[in-house]
Short mmCIF file of C-alpha atoms and ligand atoms in Angstrom, two decimals:
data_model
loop_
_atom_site.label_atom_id
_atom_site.label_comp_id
_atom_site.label_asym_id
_atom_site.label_seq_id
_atom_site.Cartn_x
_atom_site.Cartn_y
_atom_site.Cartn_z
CA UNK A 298 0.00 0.00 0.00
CA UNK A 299 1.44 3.23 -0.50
CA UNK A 300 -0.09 7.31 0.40
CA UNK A 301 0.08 10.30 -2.07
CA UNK A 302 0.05 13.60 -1.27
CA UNK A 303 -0.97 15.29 -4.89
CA UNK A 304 -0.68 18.98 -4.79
CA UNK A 305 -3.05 19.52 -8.30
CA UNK A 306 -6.29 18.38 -9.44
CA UNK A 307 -5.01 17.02 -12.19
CA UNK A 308 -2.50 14.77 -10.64
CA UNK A 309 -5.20 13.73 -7.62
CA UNK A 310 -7.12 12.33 -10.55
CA UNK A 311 -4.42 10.46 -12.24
CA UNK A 312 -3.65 8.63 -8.73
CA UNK A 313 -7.68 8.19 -8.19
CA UNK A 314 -8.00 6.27 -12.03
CA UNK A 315 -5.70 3.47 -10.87
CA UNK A 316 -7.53 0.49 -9.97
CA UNK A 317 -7.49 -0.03 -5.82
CA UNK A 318 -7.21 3.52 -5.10
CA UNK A 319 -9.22 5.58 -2.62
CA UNK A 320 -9.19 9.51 -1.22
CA UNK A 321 -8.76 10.20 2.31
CA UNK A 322 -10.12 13.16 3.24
CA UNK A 323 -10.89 13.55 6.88
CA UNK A 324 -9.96 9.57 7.42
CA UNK A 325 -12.51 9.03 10.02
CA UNK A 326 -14.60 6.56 7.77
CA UNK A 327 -11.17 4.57 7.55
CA UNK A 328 -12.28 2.59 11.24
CA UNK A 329 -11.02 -0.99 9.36
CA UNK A 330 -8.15 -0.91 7.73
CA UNK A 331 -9.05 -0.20 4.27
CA UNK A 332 -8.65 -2.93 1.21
CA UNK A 333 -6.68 -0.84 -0.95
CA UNK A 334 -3.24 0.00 -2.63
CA UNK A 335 -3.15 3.42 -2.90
CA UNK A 336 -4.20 5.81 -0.13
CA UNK A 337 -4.72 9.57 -2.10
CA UNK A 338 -4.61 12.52 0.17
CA UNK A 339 -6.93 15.43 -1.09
CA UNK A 340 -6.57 17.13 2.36
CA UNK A 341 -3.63 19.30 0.45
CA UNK A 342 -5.26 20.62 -2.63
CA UNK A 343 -6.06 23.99 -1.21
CA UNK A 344 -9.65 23.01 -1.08
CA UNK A 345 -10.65 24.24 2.27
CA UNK A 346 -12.85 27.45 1.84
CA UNK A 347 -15.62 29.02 2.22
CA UNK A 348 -16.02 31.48 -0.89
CA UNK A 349 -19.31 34.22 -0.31
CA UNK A 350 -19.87 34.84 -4.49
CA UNK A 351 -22.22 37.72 -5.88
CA UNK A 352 -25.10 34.34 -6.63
CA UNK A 353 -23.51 31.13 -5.11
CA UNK A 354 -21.61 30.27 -1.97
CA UNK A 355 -18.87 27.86 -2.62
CA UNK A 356 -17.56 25.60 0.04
CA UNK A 357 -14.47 23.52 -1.12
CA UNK A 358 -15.16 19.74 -0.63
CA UNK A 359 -12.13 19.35 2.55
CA UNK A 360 -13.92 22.15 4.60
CA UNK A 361 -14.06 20.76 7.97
CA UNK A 362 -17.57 20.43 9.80
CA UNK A 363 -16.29 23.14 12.11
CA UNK A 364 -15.02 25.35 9.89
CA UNK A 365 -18.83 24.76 8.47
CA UNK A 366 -20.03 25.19 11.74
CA UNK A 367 -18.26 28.57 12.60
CA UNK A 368 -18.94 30.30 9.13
CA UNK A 369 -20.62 33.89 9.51
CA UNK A 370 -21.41 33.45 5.59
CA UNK A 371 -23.02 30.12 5.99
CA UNK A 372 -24.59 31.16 9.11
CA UNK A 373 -27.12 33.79 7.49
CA UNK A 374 -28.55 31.25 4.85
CA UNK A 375 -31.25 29.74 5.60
CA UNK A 376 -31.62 30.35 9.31
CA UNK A 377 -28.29 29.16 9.67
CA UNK A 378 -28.70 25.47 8.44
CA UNK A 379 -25.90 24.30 7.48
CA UNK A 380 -24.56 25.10 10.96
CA UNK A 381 -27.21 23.46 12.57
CA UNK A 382 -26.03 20.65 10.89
CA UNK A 383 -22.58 20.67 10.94
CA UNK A 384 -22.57 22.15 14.52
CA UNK A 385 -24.39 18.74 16.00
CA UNK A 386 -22.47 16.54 14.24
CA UNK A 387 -20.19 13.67 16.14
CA UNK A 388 -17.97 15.43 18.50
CA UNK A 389 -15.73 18.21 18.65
CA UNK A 390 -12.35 16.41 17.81
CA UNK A 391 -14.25 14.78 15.19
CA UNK A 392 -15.94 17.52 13.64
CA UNK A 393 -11.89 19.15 13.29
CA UNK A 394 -11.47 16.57 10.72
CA UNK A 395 -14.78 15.57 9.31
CA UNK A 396 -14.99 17.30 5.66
CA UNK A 397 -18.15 18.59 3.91
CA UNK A 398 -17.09 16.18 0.82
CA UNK A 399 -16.19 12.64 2.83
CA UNK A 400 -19.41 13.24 4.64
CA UNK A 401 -21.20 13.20 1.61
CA UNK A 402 -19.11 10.75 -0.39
CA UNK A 403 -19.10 8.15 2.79
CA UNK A 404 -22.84 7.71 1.58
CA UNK A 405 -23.70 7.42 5.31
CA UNK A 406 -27.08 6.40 6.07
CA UNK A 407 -26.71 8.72 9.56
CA UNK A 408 -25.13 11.60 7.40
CA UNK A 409 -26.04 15.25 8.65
CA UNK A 410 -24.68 17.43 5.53
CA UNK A 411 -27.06 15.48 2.65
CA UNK A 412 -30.32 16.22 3.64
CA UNK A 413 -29.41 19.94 5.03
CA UNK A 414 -27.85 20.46 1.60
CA UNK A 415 -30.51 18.76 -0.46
CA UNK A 416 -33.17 21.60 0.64
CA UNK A 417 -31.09 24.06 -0.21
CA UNK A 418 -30.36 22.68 -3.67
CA UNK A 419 -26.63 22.48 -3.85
CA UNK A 420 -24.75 21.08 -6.42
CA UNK A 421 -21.73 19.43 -6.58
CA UNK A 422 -18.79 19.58 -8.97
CA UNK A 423 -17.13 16.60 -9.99
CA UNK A 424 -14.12 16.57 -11.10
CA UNK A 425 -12.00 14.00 -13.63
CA UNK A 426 -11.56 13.03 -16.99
CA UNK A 427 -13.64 16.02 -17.34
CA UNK A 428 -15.52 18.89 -15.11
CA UNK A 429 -19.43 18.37 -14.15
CA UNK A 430 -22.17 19.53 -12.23
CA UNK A 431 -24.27 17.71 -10.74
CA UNK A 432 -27.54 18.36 -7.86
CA UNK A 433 -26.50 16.60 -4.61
CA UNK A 434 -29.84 14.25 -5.30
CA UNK A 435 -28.40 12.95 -8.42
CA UNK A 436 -24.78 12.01 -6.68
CA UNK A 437 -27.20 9.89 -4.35
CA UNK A 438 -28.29 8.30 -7.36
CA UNK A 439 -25.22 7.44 -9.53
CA UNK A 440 -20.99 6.91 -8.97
CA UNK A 441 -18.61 8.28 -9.66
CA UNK A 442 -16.06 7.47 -12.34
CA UNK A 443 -12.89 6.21 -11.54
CA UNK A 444 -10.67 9.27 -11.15
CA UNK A 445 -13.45 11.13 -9.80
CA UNK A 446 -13.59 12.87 -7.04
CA UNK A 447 -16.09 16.10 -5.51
CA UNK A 448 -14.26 19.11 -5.41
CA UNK A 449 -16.89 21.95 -4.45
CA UNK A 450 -19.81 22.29 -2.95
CA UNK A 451 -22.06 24.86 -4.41
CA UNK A 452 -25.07 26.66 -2.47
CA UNK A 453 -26.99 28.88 -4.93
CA UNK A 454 -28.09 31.77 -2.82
CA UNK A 455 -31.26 32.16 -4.30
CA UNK A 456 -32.49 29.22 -2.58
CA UNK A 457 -31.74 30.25 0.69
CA UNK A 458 -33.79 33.35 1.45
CA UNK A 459 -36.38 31.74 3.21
CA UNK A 460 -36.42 29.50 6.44
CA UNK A 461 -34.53 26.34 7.08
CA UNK A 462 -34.11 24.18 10.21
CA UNK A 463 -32.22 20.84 11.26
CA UNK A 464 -33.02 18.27 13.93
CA UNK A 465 -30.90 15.79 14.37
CA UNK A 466 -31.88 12.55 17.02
CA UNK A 467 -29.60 10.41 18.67
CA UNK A 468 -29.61 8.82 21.95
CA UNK A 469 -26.54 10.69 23.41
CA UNK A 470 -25.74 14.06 21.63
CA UNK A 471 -22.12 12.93 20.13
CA UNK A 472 -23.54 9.44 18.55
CA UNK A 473 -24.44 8.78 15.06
CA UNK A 474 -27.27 10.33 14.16
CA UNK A 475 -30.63 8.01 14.04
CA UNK A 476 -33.13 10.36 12.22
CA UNK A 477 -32.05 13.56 10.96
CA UNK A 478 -34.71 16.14 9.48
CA UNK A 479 -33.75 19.17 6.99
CA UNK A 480 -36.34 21.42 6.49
CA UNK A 481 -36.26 24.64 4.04
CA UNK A 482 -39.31 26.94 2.71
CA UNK A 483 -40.43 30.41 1.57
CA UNK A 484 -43.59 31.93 2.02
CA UNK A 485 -45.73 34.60 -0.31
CA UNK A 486 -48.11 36.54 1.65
CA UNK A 487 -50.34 33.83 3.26
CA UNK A 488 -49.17 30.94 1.28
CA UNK A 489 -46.52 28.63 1.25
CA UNK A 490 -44.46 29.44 -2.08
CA UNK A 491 -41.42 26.86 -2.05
CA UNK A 492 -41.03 23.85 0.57
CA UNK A 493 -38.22 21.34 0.47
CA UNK A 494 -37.35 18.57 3.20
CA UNK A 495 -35.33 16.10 3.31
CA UNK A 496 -34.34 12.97 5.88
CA UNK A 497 -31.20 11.37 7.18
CA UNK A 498 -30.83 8.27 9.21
CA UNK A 499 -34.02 5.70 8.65
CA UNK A 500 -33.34 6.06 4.78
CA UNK A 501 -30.44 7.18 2.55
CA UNK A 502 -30.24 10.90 2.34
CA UNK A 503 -33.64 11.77 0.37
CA UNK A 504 -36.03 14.30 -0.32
CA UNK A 505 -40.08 14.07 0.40
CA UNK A 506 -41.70 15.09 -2.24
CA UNK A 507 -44.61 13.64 -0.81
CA UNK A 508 -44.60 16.49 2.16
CA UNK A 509 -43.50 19.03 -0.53
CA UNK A 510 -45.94 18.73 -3.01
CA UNK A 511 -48.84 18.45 -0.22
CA UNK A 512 -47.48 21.99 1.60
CA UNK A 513 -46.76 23.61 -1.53
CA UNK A 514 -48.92 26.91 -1.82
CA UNK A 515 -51.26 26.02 0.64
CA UNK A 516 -51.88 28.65 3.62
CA UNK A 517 -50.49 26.40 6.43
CA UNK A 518 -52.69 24.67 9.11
CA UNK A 519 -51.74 22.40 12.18
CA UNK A 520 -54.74 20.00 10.80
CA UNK A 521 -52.87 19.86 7.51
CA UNK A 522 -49.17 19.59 8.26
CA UNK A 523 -50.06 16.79 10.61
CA UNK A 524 -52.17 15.04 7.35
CA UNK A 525 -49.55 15.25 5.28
CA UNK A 526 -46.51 14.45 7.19
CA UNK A 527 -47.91 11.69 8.60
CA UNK A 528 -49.64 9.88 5.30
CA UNK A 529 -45.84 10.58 3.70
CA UNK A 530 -44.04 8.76 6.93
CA UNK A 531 -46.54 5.98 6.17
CA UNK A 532 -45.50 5.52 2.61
CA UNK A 533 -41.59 5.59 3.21
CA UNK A 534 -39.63 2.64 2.80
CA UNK A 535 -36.84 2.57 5.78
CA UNK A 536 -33.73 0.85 6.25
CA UNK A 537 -33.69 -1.90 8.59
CA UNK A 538 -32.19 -1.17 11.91
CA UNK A 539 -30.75 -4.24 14.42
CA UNK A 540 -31.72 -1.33 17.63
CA UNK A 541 -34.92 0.26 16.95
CA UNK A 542 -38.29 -1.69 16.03
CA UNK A 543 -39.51 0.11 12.64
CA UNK A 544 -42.48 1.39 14.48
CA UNK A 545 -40.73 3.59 16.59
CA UNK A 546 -38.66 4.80 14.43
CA UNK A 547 -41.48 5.41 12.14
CA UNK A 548 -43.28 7.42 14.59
CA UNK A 549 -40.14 9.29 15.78
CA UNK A 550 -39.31 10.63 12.02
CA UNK A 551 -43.33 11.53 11.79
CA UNK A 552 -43.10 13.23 15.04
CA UNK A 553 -39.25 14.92 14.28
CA UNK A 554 -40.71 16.26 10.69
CA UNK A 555 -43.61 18.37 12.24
CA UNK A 556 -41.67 19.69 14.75
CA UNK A 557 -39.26 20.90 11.93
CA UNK A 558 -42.30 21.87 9.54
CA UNK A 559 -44.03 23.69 12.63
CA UNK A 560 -40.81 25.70 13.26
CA UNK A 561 -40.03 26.95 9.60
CA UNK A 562 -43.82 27.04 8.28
CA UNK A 563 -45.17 28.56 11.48
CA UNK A 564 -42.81 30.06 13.53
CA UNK A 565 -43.36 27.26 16.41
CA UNK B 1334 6.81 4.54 4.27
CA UNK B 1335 8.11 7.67 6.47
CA UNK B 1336 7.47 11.65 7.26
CA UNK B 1337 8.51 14.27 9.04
CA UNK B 1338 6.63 16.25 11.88
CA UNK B 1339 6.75 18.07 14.51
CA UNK B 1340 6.10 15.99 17.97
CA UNK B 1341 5.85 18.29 21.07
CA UNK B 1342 8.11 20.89 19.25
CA UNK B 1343 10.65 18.47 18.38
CA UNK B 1344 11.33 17.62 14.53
CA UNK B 1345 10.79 13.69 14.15
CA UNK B 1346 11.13 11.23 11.52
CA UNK B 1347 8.48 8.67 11.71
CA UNK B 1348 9.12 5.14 10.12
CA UNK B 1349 5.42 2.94 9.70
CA UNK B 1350 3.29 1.24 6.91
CA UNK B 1351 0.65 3.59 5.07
CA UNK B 1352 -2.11 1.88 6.81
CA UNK B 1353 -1.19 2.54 10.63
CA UNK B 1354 -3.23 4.60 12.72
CA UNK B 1355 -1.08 7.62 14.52
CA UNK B 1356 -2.76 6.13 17.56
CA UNK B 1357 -0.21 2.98 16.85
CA UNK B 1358 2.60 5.25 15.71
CA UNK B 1359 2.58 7.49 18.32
CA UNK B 1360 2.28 4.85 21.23
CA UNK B 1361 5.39 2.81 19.23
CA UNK B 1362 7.37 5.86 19.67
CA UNK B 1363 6.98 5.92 23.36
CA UNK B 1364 4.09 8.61 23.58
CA UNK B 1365 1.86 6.57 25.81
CA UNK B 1366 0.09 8.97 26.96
CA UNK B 1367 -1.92 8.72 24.13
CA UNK B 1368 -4.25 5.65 24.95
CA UNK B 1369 -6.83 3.48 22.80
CA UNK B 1370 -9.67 3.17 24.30
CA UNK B 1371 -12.06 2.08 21.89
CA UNK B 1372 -10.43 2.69 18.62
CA UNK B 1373 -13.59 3.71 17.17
CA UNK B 1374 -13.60 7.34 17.46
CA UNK B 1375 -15.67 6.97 20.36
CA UNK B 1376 -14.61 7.61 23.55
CA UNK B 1377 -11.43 10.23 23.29
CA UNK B 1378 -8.22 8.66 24.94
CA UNK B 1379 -7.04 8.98 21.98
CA UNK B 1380 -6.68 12.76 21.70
CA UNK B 1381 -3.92 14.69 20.64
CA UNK B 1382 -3.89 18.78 19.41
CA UNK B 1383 -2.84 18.42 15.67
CA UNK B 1384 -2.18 22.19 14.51
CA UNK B 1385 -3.70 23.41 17.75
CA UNK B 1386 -7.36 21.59 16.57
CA UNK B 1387 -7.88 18.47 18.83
CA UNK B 1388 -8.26 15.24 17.20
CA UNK B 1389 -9.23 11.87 17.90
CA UNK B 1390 -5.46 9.65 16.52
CA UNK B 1391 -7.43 6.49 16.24
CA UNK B 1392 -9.07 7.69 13.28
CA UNK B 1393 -6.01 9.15 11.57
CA UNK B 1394 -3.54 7.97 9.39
CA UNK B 1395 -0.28 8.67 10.40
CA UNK B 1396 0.64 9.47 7.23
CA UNK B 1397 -2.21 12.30 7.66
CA UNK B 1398 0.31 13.99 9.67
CA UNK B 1399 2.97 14.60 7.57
CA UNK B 1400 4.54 18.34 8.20
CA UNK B 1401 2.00 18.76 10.96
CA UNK B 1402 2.76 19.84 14.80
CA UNK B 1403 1.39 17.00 17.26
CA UNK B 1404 0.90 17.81 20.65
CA UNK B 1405 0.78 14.42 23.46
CA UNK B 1406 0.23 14.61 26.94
CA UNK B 1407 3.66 14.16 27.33
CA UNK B 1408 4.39 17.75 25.83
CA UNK B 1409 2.62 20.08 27.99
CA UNK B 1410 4.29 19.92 31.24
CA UNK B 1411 6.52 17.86 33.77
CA UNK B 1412 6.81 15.97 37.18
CA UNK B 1413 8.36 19.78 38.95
CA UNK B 1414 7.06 21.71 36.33
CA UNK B 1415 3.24 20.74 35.40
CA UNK B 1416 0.61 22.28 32.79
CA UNK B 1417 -1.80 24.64 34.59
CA UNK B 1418 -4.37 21.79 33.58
CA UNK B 1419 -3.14 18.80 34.73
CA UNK B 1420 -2.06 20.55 38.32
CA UNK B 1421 -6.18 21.67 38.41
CA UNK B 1422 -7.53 18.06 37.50
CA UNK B 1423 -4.86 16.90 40.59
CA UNK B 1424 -6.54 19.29 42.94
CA UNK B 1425 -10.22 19.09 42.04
CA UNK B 1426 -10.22 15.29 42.12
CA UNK B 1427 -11.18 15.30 37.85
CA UNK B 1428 -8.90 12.25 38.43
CA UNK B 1429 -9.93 8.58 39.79
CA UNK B 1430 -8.46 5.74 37.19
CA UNK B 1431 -7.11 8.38 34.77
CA UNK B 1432 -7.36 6.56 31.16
CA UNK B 1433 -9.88 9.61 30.48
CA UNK B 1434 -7.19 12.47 31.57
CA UNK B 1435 -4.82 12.75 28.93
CA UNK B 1436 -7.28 12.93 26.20
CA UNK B 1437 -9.34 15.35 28.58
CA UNK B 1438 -6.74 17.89 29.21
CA UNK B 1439 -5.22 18.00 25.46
CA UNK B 1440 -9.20 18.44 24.68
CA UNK B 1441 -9.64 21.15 27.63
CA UNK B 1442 -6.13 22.81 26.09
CA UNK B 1443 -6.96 23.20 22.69
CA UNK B 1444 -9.81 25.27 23.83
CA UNK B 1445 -8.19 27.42 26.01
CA UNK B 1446 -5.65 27.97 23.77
CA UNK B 1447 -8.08 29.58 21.38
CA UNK B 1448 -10.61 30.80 24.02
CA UNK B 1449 -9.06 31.56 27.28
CA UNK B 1450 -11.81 32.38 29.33
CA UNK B 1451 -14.85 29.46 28.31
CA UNK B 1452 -18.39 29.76 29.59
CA UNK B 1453 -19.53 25.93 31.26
CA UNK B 1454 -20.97 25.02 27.62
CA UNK B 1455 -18.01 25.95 25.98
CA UNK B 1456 -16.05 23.61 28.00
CA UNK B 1457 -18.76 20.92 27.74
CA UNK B 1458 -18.76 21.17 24.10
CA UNK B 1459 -15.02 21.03 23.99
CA UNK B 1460 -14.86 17.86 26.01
CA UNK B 1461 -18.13 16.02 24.67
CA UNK B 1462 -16.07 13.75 22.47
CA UNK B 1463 -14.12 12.61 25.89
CA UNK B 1464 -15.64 9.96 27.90
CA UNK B 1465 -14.69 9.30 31.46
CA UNK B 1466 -16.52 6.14 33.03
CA UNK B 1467 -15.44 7.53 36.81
CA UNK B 1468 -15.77 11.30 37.93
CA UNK B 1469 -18.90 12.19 36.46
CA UNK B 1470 -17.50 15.47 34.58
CA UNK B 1471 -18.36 17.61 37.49
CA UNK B 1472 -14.70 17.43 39.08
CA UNK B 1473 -13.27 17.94 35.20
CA UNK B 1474 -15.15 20.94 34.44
CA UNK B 1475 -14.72 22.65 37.60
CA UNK B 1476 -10.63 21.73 37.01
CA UNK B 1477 -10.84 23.39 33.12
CA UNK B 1478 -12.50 26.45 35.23
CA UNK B 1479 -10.11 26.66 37.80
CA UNK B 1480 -7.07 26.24 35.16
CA UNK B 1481 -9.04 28.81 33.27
CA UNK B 1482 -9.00 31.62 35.98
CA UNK B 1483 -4.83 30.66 36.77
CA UNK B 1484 -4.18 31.07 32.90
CA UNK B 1485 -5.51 34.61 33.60
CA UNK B 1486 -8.75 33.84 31.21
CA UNK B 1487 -10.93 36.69 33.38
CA UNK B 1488 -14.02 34.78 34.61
CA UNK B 1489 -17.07 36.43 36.50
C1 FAD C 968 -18.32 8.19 16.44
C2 FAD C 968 -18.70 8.90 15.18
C3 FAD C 968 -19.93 9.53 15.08
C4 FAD C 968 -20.30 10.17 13.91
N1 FAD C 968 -21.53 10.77 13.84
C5 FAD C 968 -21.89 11.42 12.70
C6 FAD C 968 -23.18 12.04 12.60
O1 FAD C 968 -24.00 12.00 13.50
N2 FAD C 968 -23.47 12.70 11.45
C7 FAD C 968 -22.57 12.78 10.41
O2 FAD C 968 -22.88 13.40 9.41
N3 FAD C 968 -21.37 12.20 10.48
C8 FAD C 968 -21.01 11.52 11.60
N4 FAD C 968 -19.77 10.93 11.66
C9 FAD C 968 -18.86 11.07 10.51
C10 FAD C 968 -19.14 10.08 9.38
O3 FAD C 968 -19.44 8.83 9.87
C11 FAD C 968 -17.92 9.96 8.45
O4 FAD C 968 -16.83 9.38 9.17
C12 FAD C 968 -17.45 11.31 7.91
O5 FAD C 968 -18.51 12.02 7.39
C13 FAD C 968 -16.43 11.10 6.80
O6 FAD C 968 -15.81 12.31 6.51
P1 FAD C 968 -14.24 12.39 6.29
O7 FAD C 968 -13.92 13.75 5.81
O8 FAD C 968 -13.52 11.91 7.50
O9 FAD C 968 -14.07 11.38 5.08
P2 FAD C 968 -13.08 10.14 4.86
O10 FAD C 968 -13.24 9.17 5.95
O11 FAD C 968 -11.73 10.64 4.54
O12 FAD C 968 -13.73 9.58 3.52
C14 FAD C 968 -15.01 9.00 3.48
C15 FAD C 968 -15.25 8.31 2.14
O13 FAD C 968 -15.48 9.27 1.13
C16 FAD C 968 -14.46 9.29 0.15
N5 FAD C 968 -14.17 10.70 -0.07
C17 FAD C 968 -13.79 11.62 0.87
N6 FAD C 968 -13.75 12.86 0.33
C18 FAD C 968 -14.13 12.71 -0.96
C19 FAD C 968 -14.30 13.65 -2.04
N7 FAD C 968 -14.08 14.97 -1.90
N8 FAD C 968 -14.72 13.15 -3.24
C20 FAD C 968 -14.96 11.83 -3.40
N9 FAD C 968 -14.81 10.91 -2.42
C21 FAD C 968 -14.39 11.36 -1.22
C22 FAD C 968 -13.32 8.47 0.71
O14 FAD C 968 -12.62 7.78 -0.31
C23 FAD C 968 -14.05 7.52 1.64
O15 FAD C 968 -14.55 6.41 0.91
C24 FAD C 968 -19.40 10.23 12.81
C25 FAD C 968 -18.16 9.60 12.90
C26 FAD C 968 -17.80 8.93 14.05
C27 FAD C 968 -16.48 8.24 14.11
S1 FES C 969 -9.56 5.25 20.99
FE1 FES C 969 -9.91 6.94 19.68
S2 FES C 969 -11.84 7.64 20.30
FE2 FES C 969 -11.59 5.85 21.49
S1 FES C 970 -10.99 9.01 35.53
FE1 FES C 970 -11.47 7.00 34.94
S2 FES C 970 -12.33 7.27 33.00
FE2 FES C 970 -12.10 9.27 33.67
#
């Protein structure tokens, strides 16, 4: 086995198109050793920033969750979502190593960044053979190509105005997360005008369209919210879980969305 | 494979394979101080201050530290001569079996390093990735208060 340290882009993704490589980013995923022969650093690419642009935020993919977490920038999107998320994350020592890209790349089902990124509609850009852009949904959907590796996050700024909030549940504070909720939405006059959440920890990072489409528009209404939400929970599929019976995890992630809903959509 | 870095401000060449942990490294070198307690990134006996961030060394390749500055236990004070910190956790009784206290004071430095004078949730959050099966975290964060106020952090 053998470690790189690449210092471009270009040579990270040279290393990364071997067969049996892998990045290291924070390393904290690495808890076996890992069944590869080449270990590529991307922790010294220069890709730890947070850059505030005239219509995008950009954070670079080996921004630590506490650099994340202690961002003025990032703190006035979105009520501050992403440092909710980021800010309740594992532990302190932890979260001085974590980056925004390995927590998205682990593919963790108990991930915090997905879901609070997913209502905020970032994208992600891919780098390799070639350059591409893709929504943070789709990466949940697809690999990437050998060589490939995320280099920026991007938060358009235009979908951040409104309200966002982030629960995250776990039976001691520091421990992976079991349910995490992501909620984002803007309002016009009475109405709802844009509502996006999205759920961490009983499923791979997803959205809800179900709870979108149903608040969309609509002037909000406890009897409502509660209808919606809980007909969606119903529907979901969840990922099995050796520690909590699926009933009670089903009625926690029903009971975790309104609270989330309630706060954004009616100040409560 | 091998790298260069700074241990408790003295230049070292490390010698390991690319797959060790620095938690191994480190303890091979004679830096017990730094202990494994679950080697899981769970309970924090692992600490050490890597740049002046704390960090959890059985979750890092020791090849992640090439060029970096490591701080163990066994850097911050002596026998005659001991760190502010580890005289406090003596005094308050933050001590019973001690596998906890290493990994607690680097964590309870690196904060006071940055923010001399903590509020109580400060220094909760900054030791909430240390557990200690014994005191009961009272003792420790009245030590990390105490250490606090004879660093000349101004508390009210
Ligand atoms: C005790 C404990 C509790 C935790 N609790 C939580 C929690 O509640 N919520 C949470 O979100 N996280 C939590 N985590 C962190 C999470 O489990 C992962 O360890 C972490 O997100 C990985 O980030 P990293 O930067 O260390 O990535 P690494 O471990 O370096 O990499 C992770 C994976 O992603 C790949 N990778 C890394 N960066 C990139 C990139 N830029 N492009 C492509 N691939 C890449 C690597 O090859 C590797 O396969 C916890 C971790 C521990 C140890
Ligand atoms: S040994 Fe590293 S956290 Fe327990
Ligand atoms: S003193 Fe024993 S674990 Fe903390």
């Amino acid at each position: 086995m053998e470690f790189y340290y690449p210092r471009t882009v270009k040579k990270t993704v040279a290393l990364l198109r071997r067969p049996s490589s892998l990045a290291v980013a924070g390393g904290t995923s690495f808890i076996v050793k890992p069944r590869v022969e080449h270990l590529v650093d991307l922790t010294r690419l220069e890709l730890n920033y947070i850059r505030d642009k005239k219509t995008e935020v950009l954070i670079g993919a080996t921004t630590t969750a506490t650099n994340i977490s202690e961002s003025q920038v990032l703190g006035r999107l979105a009520s501050g979502i992403l440092r909710a998320a980021s800010s309740i994350m594992a532990d302190t020592q932890l979260r001085n190593v974590i980056t925004v890209g390995g927590d998205i790349a682990c593919r963790y089902i108990w991930a915090n960044l997905p879901p609070a990124l997913m209502v905020l509609d970032a994208r992600l850009k891919i780098v390799g053979s070639k350059e591409r852009v893709i929504p943070i949904e789709k990466f949940f959907k697809s690999r990437l190509q050998p060589g490939e590796f995320i280099s920026e996050v991007i938060v358009p700024k235009k979908s951040t105005k409104g309200k966002g909030a982030f629960i995250k549940f776990s039976r001691t504070k520091s421990e992976y997360s079991l349910i995490t909720v992501a909620v984002y939405a803007e309002r016009l006059g009475k109405k709802t005008s844009v509502v996006r959440v999205a759920v961490s920890g009983n499923t791979p990072p997803t959205r809800i369209k179900a709870i979108e489409v149903g608040l969309q528009g609509k002037v909000i209404t406890e009897e409502l919210l509660e209808r919606t939400t809980m007909k969606a929970v119903a529907q979901l599929q969840l990922t099995e879980s050796y520690i909590f019976s699926e009933d009670y995890r089903r009625e926690l992630l029903g009971t975790l969305l309104k609270r989330g809903l309630k706060k954004v959509l009616m100040g409560g | 494979m091998e790298i260069t870095c700074k241990i408790n401000n003295v230049e070292k060449r490390l010698v390991f394979e690319p797959h060790e942990r620095l938690l191994d490294v480190l303890r091979r070198e004679g830096y017990d101080g730094v202990k494994n307690g679950c080697s899981a990134g769970d309970c924090g006996t692992c600490t050490v201050i890597v740049n002046g961030r704390a960090v959890k060394s059985c979750l890092m390749f020791a090849a992640q530290a090439k060029d970096e500055e490591i701080t163990t236990i066994e850097g911050i004070g002596t026998d005659e001569n001991p760190h502010p910190l580890q005289q406090t956790f003596v005094e308050t009784g933050a001590i019973q079996c001690g596998f906890c206290t290493p990994g607690m004071i680097l964590s309870a430095k690196a904060l006071l390093d940055k923010n001399p004078n903590p509020t109580e949730d400060e220094i909760k959050r900054a030791i909430e990735g240390n557990l200690c099966r014994c005191t009961g975290y009272v003792k420790i964060i009245e030590a990390v208060k105490l250490a606090s106020m004879r660093m000349g952090g101004r508390r009210k």
